Amino acid sequence: MNWARGVTAAVVLMLVGQQAAAADLAEPCDPDQGVLFMEWPSPWQIRLRALGVITEDSGYVNAVPGSGLSYSNSVTPELDISYFFTDNVAAELILGTTYANITGQGSIGGLGNIGKVWLLPPTLTLQYHFTDFGAFEPYVGAGVNYTIFYHQEAGSADDLKVKNTFGTALQVGFDYKLDQHWGVNFDVKKLFLKPDFDVTVAGAKQTGKAELDPWLIGAGVTYRF
């Protein structure tokens, strides 16, 4: 988690520096006529959302016919940092962490709660923002995800190891501007996330795949620097 804190601190310092530079550039072009330059819009934007994580209940243990898996849903805060290359094109880094309880289904339903894992899924998307609707600014995006599984705890299993993996992401949402800086946001993302796992039950080691494929549904506030 130290690298995540370091990245966040570096981004915050960049945001502060960008804001200070923008303030220095907002100078009058002709003081005698009282004409001022418009303040240059900052390319940086952040969002803070409440995020619902809704997983697909799918997966299996390779050597056990009829096996299935289900996962708990959760609600968690999410921080997003965007950089606008143009008025329409932006990149967004999505940061948040949550957990999932893993439960056996089908032929392994008798195992009940197999274990619990925490996941950190930083996701980078490239977005296109539509700017022809006034204060209402919808957008679409697509990108990549790398999910880190940590603090893994076995339940009915003797041992559980879900492996870190890459995935892809699709995104749609909108901002509604309240003024030059503040707005409200609604956002839906779909992550395609199918990590492999190793599990040991009653001394027998098995492998499998957890097909999480979560929907991430969020709402919150937007701030443009």
C-alpha positions as MATLAB code, in Angstrom:
seq = 'MNWARGVTAAVVLMLVGQQAAAADLAEPCDPDQGVLFMEWPSPWQIRLRALGVITEDSGYVNAVPGSGLSYSNSVTPELDISYFFTDNVAAELILGTTYANITGQGSIGGLGNIGKVWLLPPTLTLQYHFTDFGAFEPYVGAGVNYTIFYHQEAGSADDLKVKNTFGTALQVGFDYKLDQHWGVNFDVKKLFLKPDFDVTVAGAKQTGKAELDPWLIGAGVTYRF';
ca = [
       0.000    0.000    0.000;
       3.040    2.301    0.381;
       3.328    2.675   -3.409;
      -0.352    3.652   -3.632;
       0.113    6.337   -0.960;
       3.183    7.592   -2.796;
       1.350    7.860   -6.112;
      -1.533    9.694   -4.457;
       0.836   12.161   -2.732;
       2.671   12.838   -6.001;
      -0.577   13.509   -7.836;
      -1.749   15.878   -5.098;
       1.527   17.825   -5.344;
       1.089   18.027   -9.122;
      -2.457   19.321   -8.692;
      -1.313   22.014   -6.244;
       1.488   23.073   -8.572;
      -0.862   23.209  -11.548;
      -3.338   25.372   -9.632;
      -0.599   27.802   -8.544;
       0.685   28.104  -12.111;
      -2.819   28.783  -13.426;
      -3.242   31.556  -10.850;
       0.021   33.182  -12.001;
      -1.137   33.139  -15.625;
      -4.428   34.926  -14.918;
      -3.052   38.440  -15.608;
      -4.822   41.438  -17.232;
      -4.033   41.853  -20.946;
      -4.910   45.566  -21.043;
      -5.330   47.176  -17.608;
      -6.122   50.619  -19.134;
      -9.206   49.229  -20.847;
     -10.141   46.935  -17.969;
      -9.967   43.853  -20.202;
      -8.836   40.640  -18.510;
      -7.837   37.275  -19.854;
     -10.219   34.473  -18.940;
      -8.568   32.148  -16.434;
      -7.124   29.189  -18.296;
      -9.130   26.052  -17.451;
      -6.992   23.565  -15.585;
      -6.635   20.151  -17.237;
      -6.957   18.468  -13.822;
     -10.202   17.209  -12.332;
     -11.013   14.978   -9.379;
     -14.137   13.093   -8.398;
     -15.143   11.530   -5.104;
     -17.863    8.914   -5.405;
     -19.776    6.415   -3.304;
     -19.393    3.204   -5.276;
     -21.537    0.074   -5.321;
     -19.618   -3.044   -6.397;
     -21.928   -5.716   -7.824;
     -20.186   -8.941   -8.859;
     -21.213  -11.735  -11.201;
     -21.711  -15.017   -9.308;
     -19.666  -17.242  -11.561;
     -16.527  -19.348  -11.310;
     -15.406  -22.911  -10.705;
     -12.843  -25.302   -9.273;
     -11.132  -27.014  -12.190;
     -11.221  -30.622  -10.965;
     -14.705  -30.518   -9.377;
     -17.611  -30.980  -11.828;
     -20.658  -28.840  -11.072;
     -18.712  -26.489   -8.783;
     -19.660  -22.833   -8.605;
     -18.735  -19.660   -6.730;
     -20.516  -16.531   -5.549;
     -19.152  -13.274   -4.145;
     -20.472  -10.641   -1.787;
     -21.331   -7.159   -3.040;
     -20.043   -4.051   -1.270;
     -20.146   -0.249   -1.060;
     -16.896    1.718   -0.909;
     -15.509    5.243   -1.535;
     -13.740    5.879   -4.821;
     -11.287    8.627   -5.834;
     -10.850    9.450   -9.523;
      -8.208   11.760  -11.010;
      -8.673   13.001  -14.590;
      -6.391   14.866  -16.975;
      -7.965   16.615  -19.990;
      -5.789   16.606  -23.118;
      -8.507   18.598  -24.923;
     -12.038   19.734  -24.011;
     -13.284   16.336  -25.236;
     -10.517   13.813  -24.549;
      -9.399   12.876  -21.039;
      -7.628   10.095  -19.168;
      -8.965    8.992  -15.792;
      -7.208    7.040  -13.040;
      -9.699    5.262  -10.797;
      -8.609    4.389   -7.247;
     -10.455    2.461   -4.566;
     -10.348   -0.742   -2.550;
     -12.960   -3.194   -1.331;
     -13.399   -6.816   -0.256;
     -15.304   -9.910   -1.359;
     -16.440  -12.962    0.577;
     -16.190  -16.091   -1.579;
     -18.882  -18.756   -1.107;
     -19.106  -22.231   -2.606;
     -22.059  -23.064   -4.852;
     -23.304  -26.129   -6.693;
     -21.379  -29.298   -5.878;
     -19.186  -27.389   -3.380;
     -22.075  -25.552   -1.704;
     -21.418  -27.460    1.512;
     -18.170  -25.535    1.987;
     -20.086  -22.331    2.745;
     -17.715  -19.371    3.093;
     -14.446  -20.421    1.445;
     -12.602  -17.222    2.308;
     -12.368  -13.458    2.087;
     -10.068  -11.293   -0.031;
      -9.408   -7.587   -0.325;
      -8.803   -6.164   -3.770;
      -7.169   -2.999   -5.072;
      -8.172   -2.502   -8.722;
      -6.509    0.664  -10.137;
      -8.073    1.314  -13.549;
      -6.986    3.718  -16.279;
      -9.552    4.737  -18.899;
      -9.435    6.987  -21.944;
     -12.652    9.014  -22.214;
     -14.526   11.081  -24.770;
     -16.614   13.910  -23.274;
     -19.558   15.388  -25.181;
     -19.606   19.162  -24.681;
     -22.643   20.242  -26.747;
     -25.271   20.017  -23.988;
     -24.450   22.953  -21.725;
     -23.999   22.010  -18.089;
     -24.782   18.359  -18.883;
     -21.611   16.570  -20.038;
     -21.961   12.846  -20.793;
     -18.913   10.716  -21.545;
     -17.875    7.218  -22.569;
     -14.603    5.463  -21.859;
     -12.597    2.262  -22.145;
      -9.386    1.143  -20.533;
      -7.290   -1.370  -18.646;
      -7.287   -2.632  -15.095;
      -4.773   -4.395  -12.879;
      -6.279   -5.925   -9.757;
      -4.153   -6.711   -6.698;
      -5.579   -9.202   -4.185;
      -4.291   -8.818   -0.636;
      -5.122   -9.641    2.992;
      -6.517  -13.010    1.897;
      -8.160  -15.052    4.641;
      -9.238  -18.681    4.358;
     -12.644  -19.650    5.743;
     -13.691  -23.294    5.294;
     -10.640  -23.732    3.056;
      -7.244  -24.492    4.560;
      -5.567  -21.956    2.294;
      -6.668  -19.520   -0.422;
      -4.614  -17.540   -2.933;
      -6.357  -15.404   -5.577;
      -3.792  -14.243   -8.141;
      -3.288  -10.669   -9.323;
      -4.486  -10.159  -12.877;
      -5.075   -7.709  -15.722;
      -8.551   -6.921  -16.999;
     -10.388   -4.490  -19.249;
     -12.993   -1.829  -18.454;
     -15.877   -0.036  -20.169;
     -17.378    3.171  -18.773;
     -20.312    5.529  -19.291;
     -21.404    8.467  -17.162;
     -22.063   12.169  -16.948;
     -21.083   15.305  -15.068;
     -23.584   18.088  -14.383;
     -21.773   21.368  -13.774;
     -23.001   23.560  -10.931;
     -20.416   26.292  -11.577;
     -16.915   26.689  -13.031;
     -15.401   24.225  -10.559;
     -18.076   22.078   -8.909;
     -20.429   19.492  -10.336;
     -22.224   16.241   -9.623;
     -21.408   12.941  -11.272;
     -23.011    9.590  -12.060;
     -20.891    6.795  -13.479;
     -21.190    3.114  -14.437;
     -18.209    0.887  -15.176;
     -17.972   -2.761  -16.169;
     -14.749   -4.592  -15.320;
     -13.938   -7.856  -17.069;
     -12.037   -9.573  -14.285;
     -11.392  -13.337  -14.151;
      -8.502  -14.128  -11.779;
      -7.101  -17.630  -11.279;
      -6.819  -18.995   -7.742;
      -5.223  -21.784   -5.742;
      -7.156  -23.330   -2.877;
      -6.475  -26.111   -0.404;
      -9.463  -27.937    1.153;
      -9.015  -30.893    3.551;
      -5.385  -31.114    2.484;
      -6.199  -31.357   -1.231;
      -4.771  -28.619   -3.432;
      -6.984  -27.373   -6.259;
      -6.981  -24.603   -8.857;
      -9.825  -22.636  -10.356;
     -11.083  -19.386  -11.830;
     -13.139  -16.666  -10.113;
     -15.245  -14.884  -12.742;
     -15.983  -11.687  -10.810;
     -16.739   -9.322  -13.746;
     -18.129   -6.611  -11.416;
     -20.391   -3.677  -12.220;
     -19.211   -0.487  -10.502;
     -22.051    1.998  -10.037;
     -21.093    5.337   -8.489;
     -22.404    8.804   -7.701;
     -20.610   11.764   -6.181;
     -19.082   15.189   -6.673;
     -16.689   16.613   -9.271;
     -14.125   19.382   -8.814;
     -12.289   20.978  -11.777;
      -9.194   22.933  -10.745;
];
